[in-house]
Tab-separated table of C-alpha atoms in Angstrom:
chain	number	residue	atom	x	y	z
A	6	MET	CA	-17.360	-49.089	-3.533
A	7	PHE	CA	-13.709	-49.912	-3.049
A	8	LEU	CA	-10.541	-47.894	-2.470
A	9	THR	CA	-7.033	-48.857	-1.340
A	10	ILE	CA	-4.175	-46.803	0.106
A	11	ARG	CA	-0.691	-48.322	-0.010
A	12	THR	CA	2.649	-47.127	1.360
A	13	THR	CA	6.120	-48.591	1.473
A	14	GLY	CA	8.719	-48.398	4.193
A	15	THR	CA	11.959	-49.622	5.741
A	16	PRO	CA	12.776	-51.368	9.033
A	17	GLU	CA	13.589	-47.946	10.523
A	18	ARG	CA	10.434	-46.369	9.093
A	19	PRO	CA	7.999	-49.265	8.673
A	20	ALA	CA	5.087	-49.077	6.288
A	21	THR	CA	2.808	-50.335	9.071
A	22	ASP	CA	2.935	-46.796	10.502
A	23	LEU	CA	-0.064	-46.418	8.194
A	24	GLY	CA	-2.082	-48.086	10.957
A	25	TYR	CA	-1.178	-45.284	13.383
A	26	LEU	CA	-2.040	-42.623	10.812
A	27	LEU	CA	-5.425	-44.131	9.979
A	28	HIS	CA	-6.162	-45.038	13.620
A	29	LYS	CA	-7.034	-48.554	12.459
A	30	HIS	CA	-4.989	-51.562	13.608
A	31	PRO	CA	-3.554	-53.641	10.728
A	32	ASP	CA	-4.378	-56.919	12.512
A	33	LYS	CA	-8.099	-56.168	12.663
A	34	ALA	CA	-10.959	-55.952	10.190
A	35	GLN	CA	-13.367	-53.275	11.390
A	36	ALA	CA	-16.863	-52.227	10.357
A	37	PHE	CA	-18.500	-48.805	10.790
A	38	SER	CA	-22.136	-47.874	10.301
A	39	THR	CA	-22.929	-44.941	8.036
A	40	SER	CA	-26.210	-43.314	7.037
A	41	TYR	CA	-26.237	-45.262	3.799
A	42	GLY	CA	-24.621	-48.575	4.632
A	43	THR	CA	-21.549	-50.118	6.250
A	44	ALA	CA	-17.898	-49.171	5.786
A	45	HIS	CA	-15.308	-51.909	6.257
A	46	VAL	CA	-11.613	-51.244	6.862
A	47	LEU	CA	-9.130	-54.077	6.405
A	48	TYR	CA	-5.481	-54.578	5.519
A	49	PRO	CA	-4.790	-57.014	2.638
A	50	GLU	CA	-1.081	-56.712	3.474
A	51	ALA	CA	0.768	-55.297	6.482
A	52	GLU	CA	4.543	-55.687	6.429
A	53	ALA	CA	7.379	-53.322	7.260
A	54	GLN	CA	8.207	-53.046	3.553
A	55	ARG	CA	4.642	-52.584	2.283
A	56	CYS	CA	1.277	-51.929	3.873
A	57	THR	CA	-2.119	-51.555	2.194
A	58	ALA	CA	-5.347	-50.350	3.795
A	59	ALA	CA	-8.642	-50.978	2.011
A	60	LEU	CA	-11.973	-49.217	2.466
A	61	LEU	CA	-14.999	-51.165	1.284
A	62	LEU	CA	-18.348	-49.394	1.414
A	63	GLU	CA	-21.509	-51.496	1.218
A	64	VAL	CA	-24.267	-49.134	0.135
A	65	ASP	CA	-27.813	-49.680	1.369
A	66	THR	CA	-29.784	-48.605	-1.707
A	67	VAL	CA	-33.061	-48.754	0.211
A	68	ALA	CA	-31.767	-46.295	2.797
A	69	LEU	CA	-30.458	-44.081	0.007
A	70	VAL	CA	-33.888	-43.907	-1.634
A	71	ARG	CA	-35.726	-43.350	1.641
A	72	ARG	CA	-33.500	-40.395	2.475
A	73	GLY	CA	-34.432	-38.672	-0.762
A	74	LYS	CA	-31.419	-38.791	-3.106
A	75	GLY	CA	-31.759	-42.228	-4.653
A	76	LYS	CA	-34.371	-41.316	-7.268
A	77	GLY	CA	-31.925	-40.885	-10.073
A	78	ARG	CA	-29.175	-38.264	-10.022
A	79	GLY	CA	-29.855	-35.209	-7.872
A	80	GLY	CA	-33.193	-36.541	-6.591
A	81	ALA	CA	-35.054	-36.314	-9.921
A	82	PRO	CA	-37.903	-38.825	-10.364
A	83	ASP	CA	-36.937	-41.975	-12.208
A	84	ALA	CA	-38.384	-45.371	-12.983
A	85	ALA	CA	-39.235	-47.342	-9.846
A	86	LEU	CA	-36.631	-50.037	-10.483
A	87	ALA	CA	-33.884	-47.498	-11.207
A	88	GLN	CA	-34.290	-46.133	-7.682
A	89	TYR	CA	-32.696	-49.327	-6.390
A	90	VAL	CA	-30.695	-50.652	-9.337
A	91	ASN	CA	-27.970	-48.154	-10.249
A	92	ASP	CA	-24.206	-47.606	-10.025
A	93	ARG	CA	-24.219	-46.293	-6.461
A	94	PRO	CA	-23.079	-49.521	-4.746
A	95	TYR	CA	-20.053	-49.846	-7.046
A	96	ALA	CA	-18.789	-46.505	-8.389
A	97	ALA	CA	-16.841	-44.104	-6.172
A	98	SER	CA	-18.869	-40.992	-5.421
A	99	SER	CA	-19.762	-38.599	-2.616
A	100	LEU	CA	-20.894	-41.667	-0.646
A	101	LEU	CA	-17.322	-42.905	-0.572
A	102	ALA	CA	-15.989	-39.407	0.134
A	103	VAL	CA	-18.233	-39.075	3.183
A	104	ALA	CA	-17.190	-42.539	4.350
A	105	LEU	CA	-13.529	-41.477	4.060
A	106	SER	CA	-14.113	-38.397	6.217
A	107	SER	CA	-16.114	-40.379	8.767
A	108	VAL	CA	-13.908	-43.457	9.102
A	109	PHE	CA	-10.563	-41.632	8.714
A	110	SER	CA	-11.521	-38.303	10.301
A	111	SER	CA	-8.409	-37.989	12.488
A	112	ALA	CA	-6.142	-38.935	9.607
A	113	MET	CA	-7.769	-36.328	7.374
A	114	LYS	CA	-7.204	-33.673	10.048
A	115	GLY	CA	-3.570	-34.704	10.419
A	116	VAL	CA	-3.950	-35.837	14.038
A	117	CYS	CA	-2.184	-38.828	15.629
A	118	LYS	CA	-1.989	-38.747	19.424
A	119	ALA	CA	0.019	-41.970	19.676
A	120	ARG	CA	2.682	-40.799	17.205
A	121	PRO	CA	2.268	-37.014	16.771
A	122	GLU	CA	5.290	-36.757	14.484
A	123	LEU	CA	3.793	-39.035	11.800
A	124	PRO	CA	1.045	-36.852	10.230
A	125	GLY	CA	3.533	-34.242	9.053
A	126	GLU	CA	5.781	-36.773	7.332
A	127	VAL	CA	5.762	-37.096	3.556
A	128	ARG	CA	5.659	-40.753	2.511
A	129	PRO	CA	5.261	-42.797	-0.687
A	130	LEU	CA	1.558	-43.266	-1.376
A	131	ARG	CA	-0.398	-45.263	-3.930
A	132	VAL	CA	-4.170	-44.871	-4.106
A	133	GLU	CA	-6.307	-47.138	-6.290
A	134	VAL	CA	-9.964	-46.628	-7.184
A	135	PRO	CA	-11.143	-49.443	-9.489
A	136	ALA	CA	-14.415	-47.817	-10.558
A	137	LEU	CA	-14.684	-44.040	-10.677
A	138	PRO	CA	-17.352	-42.058	-12.570
A	139	ALA	CA	-15.549	-39.328	-14.509
A	140	ARG	CA	-17.796	-36.821	-16.252
A	141	GLY	CA	-15.132	-35.208	-18.380
A	142	GLY	CA	-13.132	-38.320	-19.080
A	143	THR	CA	-9.526	-39.204	-18.479
A	144	ASP	CA	-8.298	-35.729	-19.445
A	145	LEU	CA	-10.271	-34.130	-16.623
A	146	VAL	CA	-8.981	-36.687	-14.119
A	147	ARG	CA	-5.425	-35.689	-14.992
A	148	LYS	CA	-6.243	-31.974	-14.875
A	149	LEU	CA	-7.622	-32.361	-11.359
A	150	PHE	CA	-4.952	-34.560	-9.784
A	151	GLU	CA	-1.668	-33.810	-11.566
A	152	PRO	CA	-1.376	-30.164	-10.344
A	153	LEU	CA	-1.531	-31.547	-6.782
A	154	GLY	CA	1.632	-33.619	-7.202
A	155	TRP	CA	0.115	-36.956	-8.213
A	156	ALA	CA	1.395	-39.229	-10.959
A	157	VAL	CA	-1.861	-40.309	-12.581
A	158	THR	CA	-2.583	-43.601	-14.315
A	159	VAL	CA	-6.145	-43.583	-15.577
A	160	GLU	CA	-7.777	-46.086	-17.913
A	161	PRO	CA	-11.300	-45.857	-19.327
A	162	VAL	CA	-13.602	-48.804	-18.650
A	163	ALA	CA	-15.230	-50.251	-21.758
A	164	LEU	CA	-19.017	-50.489	-21.923
A	165	ASP	CA	-18.659	-54.156	-22.813
A	166	THR	CA	-15.395	-56.022	-23.350
A	167	GLU	CA	-17.108	-58.374	-25.807
A	168	PHE	CA	-18.275	-55.477	-27.944
A	169	PRO	CA	-15.405	-52.949	-28.052
A	170	GLU	CA	-17.128	-51.069	-30.868
A	171	TRP	CA	-19.595	-49.783	-28.291
A	172	GLY	CA	-16.839	-47.574	-26.938
A	173	ASP	CA	-15.949	-46.536	-23.426
A	174	SER	CA	-18.250	-45.970	-20.480
A	175	ARG	CA	-18.133	-42.902	-18.277
A	176	TYR	CA	-16.166	-44.906	-15.689
A	177	VAL	CA	-12.402	-45.084	-15.281
A	178	SER	CA	-9.932	-47.103	-13.258
A	179	LEU	CA	-7.626	-44.740	-11.362
A	180	VAL	CA	-4.188	-45.140	-9.773
A	181	LEU	CA	-2.546	-42.189	-8.017
A	182	GLU	CA	1.087	-42.233	-6.869
A	183	SER	CA	3.125	-39.615	-5.025
A	184	ASP	CA	6.284	-39.312	-2.938
A	185	ALA	CA	5.633	-35.687	-1.995
A	186	LEU	CA	2.383	-35.674	-0.009
A	187	THR	CA	1.258	-36.434	3.517
A	188	LEU	CA	-1.583	-38.878	4.080
A	189	ALA	CA	-3.823	-36.047	5.319
A	190	GLU	CA	-3.281	-34.114	2.086
A	191	ALA	CA	-4.081	-37.204	0.023
A	192	LEU	CA	-7.333	-37.835	1.900
A	193	ARG	CA	-8.430	-34.225	1.517
A	194	HIS	CA	-7.801	-34.353	-2.222
A	195	LEU	CA	-9.935	-37.490	-2.520
A	196	TYR	CA	-12.695	-36.104	-0.320
A	197	VAL	CA	-13.224	-33.129	-2.633
A	198	LEU	CA	-12.391	-34.567	-6.039
A	199	LEU	CA	-14.302	-37.882	-5.965
A	200	PRO	CA	-17.734	-36.169	-5.975
A	201	VAL	CA	-16.401	-33.503	-8.351
A	202	LEU	CA	-15.584	-36.168	-10.949
A	203	ASP	CA	-18.949	-37.836	-10.400
A	204	ASP	CA	-20.550	-34.364	-10.682
A	205	ALA	CA	-23.249	-35.313	-8.177
A	206	LYS	CA	-23.863	-35.570	-4.454
A	207	HIS	CA	-26.099	-37.933	-2.561
A	208	TYR	CA	-27.205	-35.232	-0.116
A	209	TRP	CA	-28.592	-31.733	-0.261
A	210	VAL	CA	-25.858	-29.090	-0.516
A	211	ALA	CA	-26.458	-26.517	2.232
A	212	PRO	CA	-24.607	-23.208	2.768
A	213	ASP	CA	-22.272	-24.783	5.328
A	214	GLU	CA	-20.739	-26.780	2.449
A	215	VAL	CA	-18.833	-23.616	1.490
A	216	ASP	CA	-17.045	-23.563	4.851
A	217	LYS	CA	-16.359	-27.286	4.543
A	218	LEU	CA	-14.885	-26.866	1.058
A	219	LEU	CA	-12.580	-24.041	2.137
A	220	ARG	CA	-11.493	-25.969	5.209
A	221	VAL	CA	-10.680	-29.194	3.352
A	222	GLY	CA	-9.269	-27.320	0.349
A	223	GLU	CA	-6.962	-25.129	2.408
A	224	GLY	CA	-3.438	-25.107	1.046
A	225	TRP	CA	-4.255	-26.525	-2.399
A	226	LEU	CA	-7.607	-25.387	-3.780
A	227	PRO	CA	-7.003	-21.590	-3.990
A	228	GLY	CA	-4.173	-22.037	-6.482
A	229	HIS	CA	-5.595	-24.992	-8.407
A	230	PRO	CA	-5.919	-24.232	-12.152
A	231	GLU	CA	-9.357	-25.926	-12.199
A	232	GLN	CA	-10.561	-24.159	-9.067
A	233	ARG	CA	-13.748	-22.795	-10.616
A	234	LEU	CA	-14.834	-26.158	-12.005
A	235	ILE	CA	-14.065	-27.880	-8.688
A	236	THR	CA	-16.009	-25.288	-6.717
A	237	SER	CA	-19.024	-25.370	-9.012
A	238	ARG	CA	-19.302	-29.157	-9.116
A	239	TYR	CA	-18.591	-29.655	-5.422
A	240	LEU	CA	-21.437	-27.261	-4.578
A	241	SER	CA	-23.792	-28.990	-7.051
A	242	ARG	CA	-23.724	-25.954	-9.349
A	243	ARG	CA	-25.681	-23.844	-6.861
A	244	TRP	CA	-24.855	-20.406	-8.211
A	245	ALA	CA	-25.093	-18.401	-4.989
A	246	LEU	CA	-22.893	-20.827	-3.037
A	247	THR	CA	-20.396	-21.120	-5.881
A	248	ARG	CA	-20.069	-17.351	-6.103
A	249	GLN	CA	-19.560	-17.056	-2.337
A	250	ALA	CA	-16.888	-19.768	-2.360
A	251	THR	CA	-15.118	-18.224	-5.350
A	252	GLU	CA	-14.979	-14.804	-3.689
A	253	ARG	CA	-13.558	-16.249	-0.502
A	254	LEU	CA	-10.994	-18.301	-2.405
A	255	GLU	CA	-9.827	-15.147	-4.191
A	256	LEU	CA	-9.109	-13.575	-0.820
A	257	VAL	CA	-7.319	-16.738	0.297
A	258	ARG	CA	-4.999	-16.436	-2.694
A	259	LEU	CA	-4.110	-12.973	-1.463
A	260	ALA	CA	-3.325	-14.231	2.016
A	261	GLU	CA	-1.302	-17.153	0.748
A	262	ALA	CA	0.802	-15.082	-1.645
A	263	ASP	CA	4.409	-16.043	-1.099
A	264	ASP	CA	5.781	-13.448	1.304
A	265	SER	CA	9.317	-14.412	0.420
A	266	GLU	CA	8.640	-13.575	-3.231
A	267	VAL	CA	7.101	-10.257	-2.288
A	268	GLU	CA	10.080	-9.468	-0.063
A	269	GLU	CA	12.430	-10.343	-2.923
A	270	ILE	CA	10.634	-7.927	-5.214
A	271	ASP	CA	10.660	-5.243	-2.538
A	272	ASN	CA	14.373	-5.751	-2.004
A	273	ALA	CA	15.005	-5.367	-5.719
A	274	VAL	CA	12.929	-2.191	-5.902
A	275	ALA	CA	14.715	-0.757	-2.862
A	276	ALA	CA	18.179	-1.622	-4.190
A	277	GLU	CA	18.746	1.831	-5.663
A	278	THR	CA	21.383	2.640	-3.158
A	279	GLU	CA	23.875	5.236	-2.201
A	280	ALA	CA	27.431	3.988	-2.701
A	281	GLU	CA	28.288	4.049	0.974
A	282	GLU	CA	25.024	2.774	2.466
A	283	LYS	CA	22.543	0.035	1.622
A	284	PRO	CA	18.959	1.179	2.271
A	285	ALA	CA	16.358	-0.796	4.177
A	286	PRO	CA	14.166	-3.102	2.036
A	287	LEU	CA	10.962	-1.517	0.782
A	288	ALA	CA	8.840	-3.853	2.941
A	289	VAL	CA	10.595	-2.506	6.037
A	290	ARG	CA	10.227	1.102	4.910
A	291	ARG	CA	6.544	0.491	4.236
A	292	ARG	CA	5.993	-0.796	7.770
A	293	GLU	CA	7.929	2.168	9.155
A	294	ALA	CA	5.704	4.577	7.201
A	295	ILE	CA	2.600	2.818	8.507
A	296	VAL	CA	3.785	2.979	12.125
A	297	THR	CA	4.626	6.683	11.730
A	298	ALA	CA	1.159	7.441	10.358
A	299	LEU	CA	-0.498	5.448	13.151
A	300	ARG	CA	1.475	7.351	15.792
A	301	GLN	CA	0.516	10.679	14.206
A	302	SER	CA	-3.136	9.650	14.343
A	303	LYS	CA	-2.720	8.765	18.050
A	304	ALA	CA	-4.249	5.355	17.408
A	305	ALA	CA	-4.037	2.835	20.248
A	306	ARG	CA	-6.338	0.066	19.009
A	307	VAL	CA	-5.329	-1.067	15.519
A	308	LEU	CA	-6.683	-3.553	12.947
A	309	ASP	CA	-4.301	-5.152	10.450
A	310	LEU	CA	-6.730	-6.262	7.727
A	311	GLY	CA	-5.235	-8.923	5.502
A	312	CYS	CA	-2.446	-9.437	8.038
A	313	GLY	CA	-0.980	-12.418	6.164
A	314	GLN	CA	1.899	-13.946	8.064
A	315	GLY	CA	2.012	-11.243	10.745
A	316	HIS	CA	4.962	-9.013	9.785
A	317	LEU	CA	3.164	-5.751	10.600
A	318	VAL	CA	1.553	-7.151	13.759
A	319	GLN	CA	5.030	-8.136	14.953
A	320	THR	CA	6.295	-4.599	14.306
A	321	LEU	CA	3.364	-2.962	16.110
A	322	LEU	CA	3.835	-5.167	19.169
A	323	LYS	CA	7.251	-3.593	19.717
A	324	ASP	CA	5.629	-0.205	20.351
A	325	PRO	CA	3.762	0.079	23.694
A	326	ALA	CA	1.689	2.953	22.270
A	327	PHE	CA	-0.441	0.345	20.534
A	328	THR	CA	-2.451	-1.228	23.321
A	329	GLU	CA	-4.565	-3.580	21.182
A	330	ILE	CA	-3.532	-5.093	17.852
A	331	VAL	CA	-5.850	-7.366	15.879
A	332	GLY	CA	-4.723	-9.307	12.824
A	333	VAL	CA	-7.498	-10.441	10.475
A	334	ASP	CA	-7.057	-12.786	7.550
A	335	VAL	CA	-9.211	-15.173	5.521
A	336	SER	CA	-6.547	-17.904	5.496
A	337	MET	CA	-6.112	-20.139	8.529
A	338	ARG	CA	-2.763	-21.209	7.091
A	339	ALA	CA	-1.514	-17.607	7.108
A	340	LEU	CA	-2.841	-17.073	10.644
A	341	THR	CA	-1.094	-20.230	11.839
A	342	ILE	CA	2.200	-18.966	10.411
A	343	ALA	CA	1.576	-15.562	12.016
A	344	SER	CA	0.949	-17.203	15.368
A	345	ARG	CA	4.246	-19.065	15.099
A	346	ARG	CA	6.075	-15.921	14.026
A	347	LEU	CA	4.717	-14.030	17.035
A	348	LYS	CA	5.349	-17.013	19.364
A	349	LEU	CA	1.876	-16.558	20.858
A	350	ASP	CA	2.133	-19.843	22.756
A	351	ARG	CA	5.225	-18.594	24.602
A	352	MET	CA	4.266	-14.940	24.955
A	353	GLY	CA	3.884	-13.462	28.430
A	354	GLU	CA	0.363	-12.840	29.689
A	355	ARG	CA	0.621	-9.059	29.582
A	356	GLN	CA	1.985	-9.008	26.031
A	357	ALA	CA	-0.472	-11.647	24.865
A	358	SER	CA	-3.379	-9.514	26.087
A	359	ARG	CA	-2.425	-6.867	23.491
A	360	VAL	CA	-2.767	-9.070	20.405
A	361	GLN	CA	-5.309	-11.391	18.844
A	362	LEU	CA	-5.658	-13.077	15.461
A	363	PHE	CA	-8.918	-14.157	13.918
A	364	GLN	CA	-10.249	-15.360	10.595
A	365	GLY	CA	-12.478	-13.092	8.558
A	366	SER	CA	-13.245	-12.033	4.999
A	367	LEU	CA	-12.903	-8.383	4.007
A	368	ALA	CA	-15.645	-8.833	1.425
A	369	TYR	CA	-18.288	-9.041	4.172
A	370	THR	CA	-19.256	-6.779	7.048
A	371	ASP	CA	-18.094	-8.011	10.446
A	372	VAL	CA	-19.226	-6.573	13.786
A	373	ARG	CA	-15.890	-7.624	15.309
A	374	LEU	CA	-14.159	-4.893	13.278
A	375	LYS	CA	-16.136	-2.015	14.764
A	376	GLY	CA	-14.844	0.385	17.404
A	377	TYR	CA	-11.127	0.549	16.520
A	378	ASP	CA	-8.992	3.660	16.223
A	379	ALA	CA	-7.301	2.641	12.991
A	380	ALA	CA	-7.259	-0.014	10.293
A	381	VAL	CA	-4.417	-0.893	7.924
A	382	LEU	CA	-4.796	-2.400	4.442
A	383	SER	CA	-1.164	-2.945	3.486
A	384	GLU	CA	-0.682	-4.284	-0.060
A	385	VAL	CA	-4.184	-5.809	-0.060
A	386	ILE	CA	-6.438	-4.093	-2.587
A	387	GLU	CA	-4.339	-4.979	-5.644
A	388	HIS	CA	-4.966	-8.684	-4.993
A	389	LEU	CA	-8.727	-8.289	-5.484
A	390	ASP	CA	-10.634	-8.267	-8.737
A	391	LEU	CA	-11.846	-4.732	-9.382
A	392	PRO	CA	-15.559	-5.692	-9.111
A	393	ARG	CA	-14.879	-6.856	-5.516
A	394	LEU	CA	-13.434	-3.526	-4.326
A	395	PRO	CA	-16.834	-1.946	-3.532
A	396	ALA	CA	-17.607	-4.819	-1.132
A	397	LEU	CA	-14.286	-4.327	0.678
A	398	GLU	CA	-14.818	-0.561	0.668
A	399	TYR	CA	-18.192	-0.830	2.360
A	400	ALA	CA	-17.022	-3.441	4.889
A	401	VAL	CA	-14.147	-1.196	6.024
A	402	PHE	CA	-15.288	2.401	5.485
A	403	GLY	CA	-19.049	1.953	5.638
A	404	SER	CA	-19.498	-0.676	8.354
A	405	ALA	CA	-16.366	-0.881	10.544
A	406	ARG	CA	-15.625	2.881	10.237
A	407	PRO	CA	-12.344	3.213	12.158
A	408	ARG	CA	-11.228	6.770	12.805
A	409	THR	CA	-8.162	6.321	10.561
A	410	VAL	CA	-7.606	3.978	7.616
A	411	LEU	CA	-4.238	3.442	5.937
A	412	VAL	CA	-4.102	1.894	2.461
A	413	THR	CA	-0.841	1.091	0.669
A	414	THR	CA	-0.525	-0.228	-2.882
A	415	PRO	CA	2.199	-0.402	-5.573
A	416	ASN	CA	2.722	2.546	-7.890
A	417	VAL	CA	2.811	0.993	-11.362
A	418	GLU	CA	4.640	4.030	-12.786
A	419	TYR	CA	7.711	3.109	-10.719
A	420	ASN	CA	7.981	-0.349	-12.328
A	421	VAL	CA	10.165	1.053	-15.151
A	422	ARG	CA	12.876	1.667	-12.544
A	423	TRP	CA	13.051	-2.060	-11.753
A	424	GLU	CA	15.367	-3.461	-14.399
A	425	SER	CA	14.526	-7.139	-13.811
A	426	LEU	CA	10.761	-6.619	-14.289
A	427	PRO	CA	9.689	-7.155	-17.934
A	428	ALA	CA	7.671	-4.372	-19.503
A	429	GLY	CA	3.947	-4.755	-18.938
A	430	ARG	CA	4.370	-7.215	-16.044
A	431	VAL	CA	3.010	-6.563	-12.549
A	432	ARG	CA	5.248	-7.009	-9.511
A	433	HIS	CA	3.567	-10.161	-8.241
A	434	GLY	CA	1.733	-12.898	-10.106
A	435	ASP	CA	-1.376	-12.544	-7.916
A	436	HIS	CA	-1.809	-8.778	-8.494
A	437	ARG	CA	-5.079	-8.195	-10.351
A	438	PHE	CA	-4.119	-4.581	-11.109
A	439	GLU	CA	-1.515	-1.953	-10.255
A	440	TRP	CA	-2.555	1.691	-10.291
A	441	THR	CA	-0.862	4.877	-11.370
A	442	ARG	CA	-0.736	7.696	-8.847
A	443	ALA	CA	-3.665	9.401	-10.586
A	444	GLU	CA	-5.780	6.231	-10.560
A	445	PHE	CA	-5.105	5.609	-6.874
A	446	ARG	CA	-5.929	9.210	-5.976
A	447	ALA	CA	-9.180	9.091	-7.936
A	448	TRP	CA	-10.263	5.910	-6.143
A	449	ALA	CA	-9.237	7.191	-2.713
A	450	ASP	CA	-10.917	10.589	-3.192
A	451	ALA	CA	-14.175	8.888	-4.218
A	452	VAL	CA	-14.063	6.539	-1.213
A	453	ALA	CA	-13.417	9.432	1.154
A	454	GLU	CA	-16.299	11.436	-0.292
A	455	ARG	CA	-18.743	8.532	-0.057
A	456	HIS	CA	-17.974	7.689	3.551
A	457	GLY	CA	-17.152	10.967	5.286
A	458	TYR	CA	-13.346	10.870	5.374
A	459	GLY	CA	-10.582	13.225	4.379
A	460	VAL	CA	-7.579	11.726	2.618
A	461	GLU	CA	-3.887	12.598	2.273
A	462	PHE	CA	-1.239	10.825	0.211
A	463	VAL	CA	2.197	9.823	1.454
A	464	PRO	CA	5.074	8.472	-0.693
A	465	VAL	CA	6.808	5.331	0.589
A	466	GLY	CA	10.352	4.639	-0.590
A	467	PRO	CA	12.516	6.827	-2.847
A	468	ASP	CA	10.300	9.489	-4.448
A	469	ASP	CA	11.481	9.656	-8.043
A	470	PRO	CA	10.810	13.095	-9.605
A	471	GLU	CA	9.523	11.491	-12.810
A	472	VAL	CA	7.660	8.341	-11.769
A	473	GLY	CA	7.029	8.867	-8.057
A	474	PRO	CA	7.610	6.398	-5.177
A	475	PRO	CA	7.509	2.581	-5.448
A	476	THR	CA	4.654	2.427	-2.926
A	477	GLN	CA	1.840	4.924	-2.493
A	478	MET	CA	-0.081	5.294	0.769
A	479	ALA	CA	-3.425	6.968	1.403
A	480	VAL	CA	-4.202	8.151	4.940
A	481	PHE	CA	-7.963	8.424	5.474
A	482	THR	CA	-9.173	10.404	8.497
A	483	GLN	CA	-12.803	10.431	9.522
A	484	THR	CA	-14.238	13.952	9.210
A	485	ALA	CA	-17.975	13.398	9.650
A	486	PRO	CA	-20.164	10.841	11.410
A	487	LYS	CA	-22.631	10.947	8.504
A	488	GLU	CA	-24.451	7.887	7.256
A	489	ALA	CA	-22.167	5.996	4.884
A	490	LYS	CA	-23.274	5.415	1.317
A	491	VAL	CA	-23.032	1.992	-0.261
A	492	ALA	CA	-20.539	2.074	-3.140
């Protein structure tokens, strides 16, 4: 198996920086042992203007068979000779993907101790894979790579050049070019998509592959138009794992929704103004309403569930009445941004002791969420598919059971007051639904009844006499310690 990565440069920004990024010196040819053979790294060219790194993987077909996945695709029995004579030594597959992650592990993580500024730099990249199995053909190759910012040149490989009437094989020759990606992003794309195109893996897919997929796919997989196909093939079509990954990716899309876009919408909705005074944006008024409700409940220890980039956590930290504030989100990217927003690395010890951020999915019960005075779900539920709401409901109201729960969500009736929103459109592209006041009340009343809470409703923003407020908030207060019912 063979793959090359090429970049170009200038005397001020030499292409040989690729050696620092890959942690492999351009003047050396190196060999690395893998479970299924030997990976060689060498540089066919290494100049300031152009530098190319090549990865050559020599596959040990005997080792592949002995470890259980060489008997035809997926481990199915095959003819004795076919166990050893197949395309595995030549065609890019999960074997090459694993070699990439093993040999270039630091580069894939975006780590370079010698030159820490390099991994974050976008640079011209050209990746060539001479022989790539593509179950789905050239069209699928383009559908997978082009949305990620690659210019794709893909040519089918003929079954036999002397007999063109036989048609094309399932293999393609692939060239990827981009001026808008970092090397780490490029390697992560290849790591996931090479075995997806092959539609097979050389090892057994265990449950921890879901975590691996979400980690390597962070920042690009949740919004990929072929996300479902990628997830299914990467997890070898194991239904339970695919479903788990899909659910978690849906929550990631929520967390990675563009806050700036949401703020812009909120600003537009809140722009109904008195002539002499411009009102605060709706996002600010929403946080103010949440803080007021938390103070009225006398909550000191607060969960911000689906905290996103940390706007509410930042607001709560300004009030000493809140002694412990925990932000929970499924997206590490969002949590990283929140950490930067809060300046956790520069925060004083006393202030830092009041706040923590951790990763978690609201679709699953989590013992870390138990024992808090209050939990906030601010603009969260509308980003979930309706069939997933019962899982969130049970995780929050049935398992965690804080004394107070605040839930805010858009009021779809108010959308007619926003002139720039076309009729029938929701406020944000990731909203799976937007409820009327009656629909929200029906849902909230049923949740309260099932889990032993009372519920009150509070308008947020200007309360229009005809269509109500732009945001509706439900304040749940625990009334009984009874056993919660599963929704």
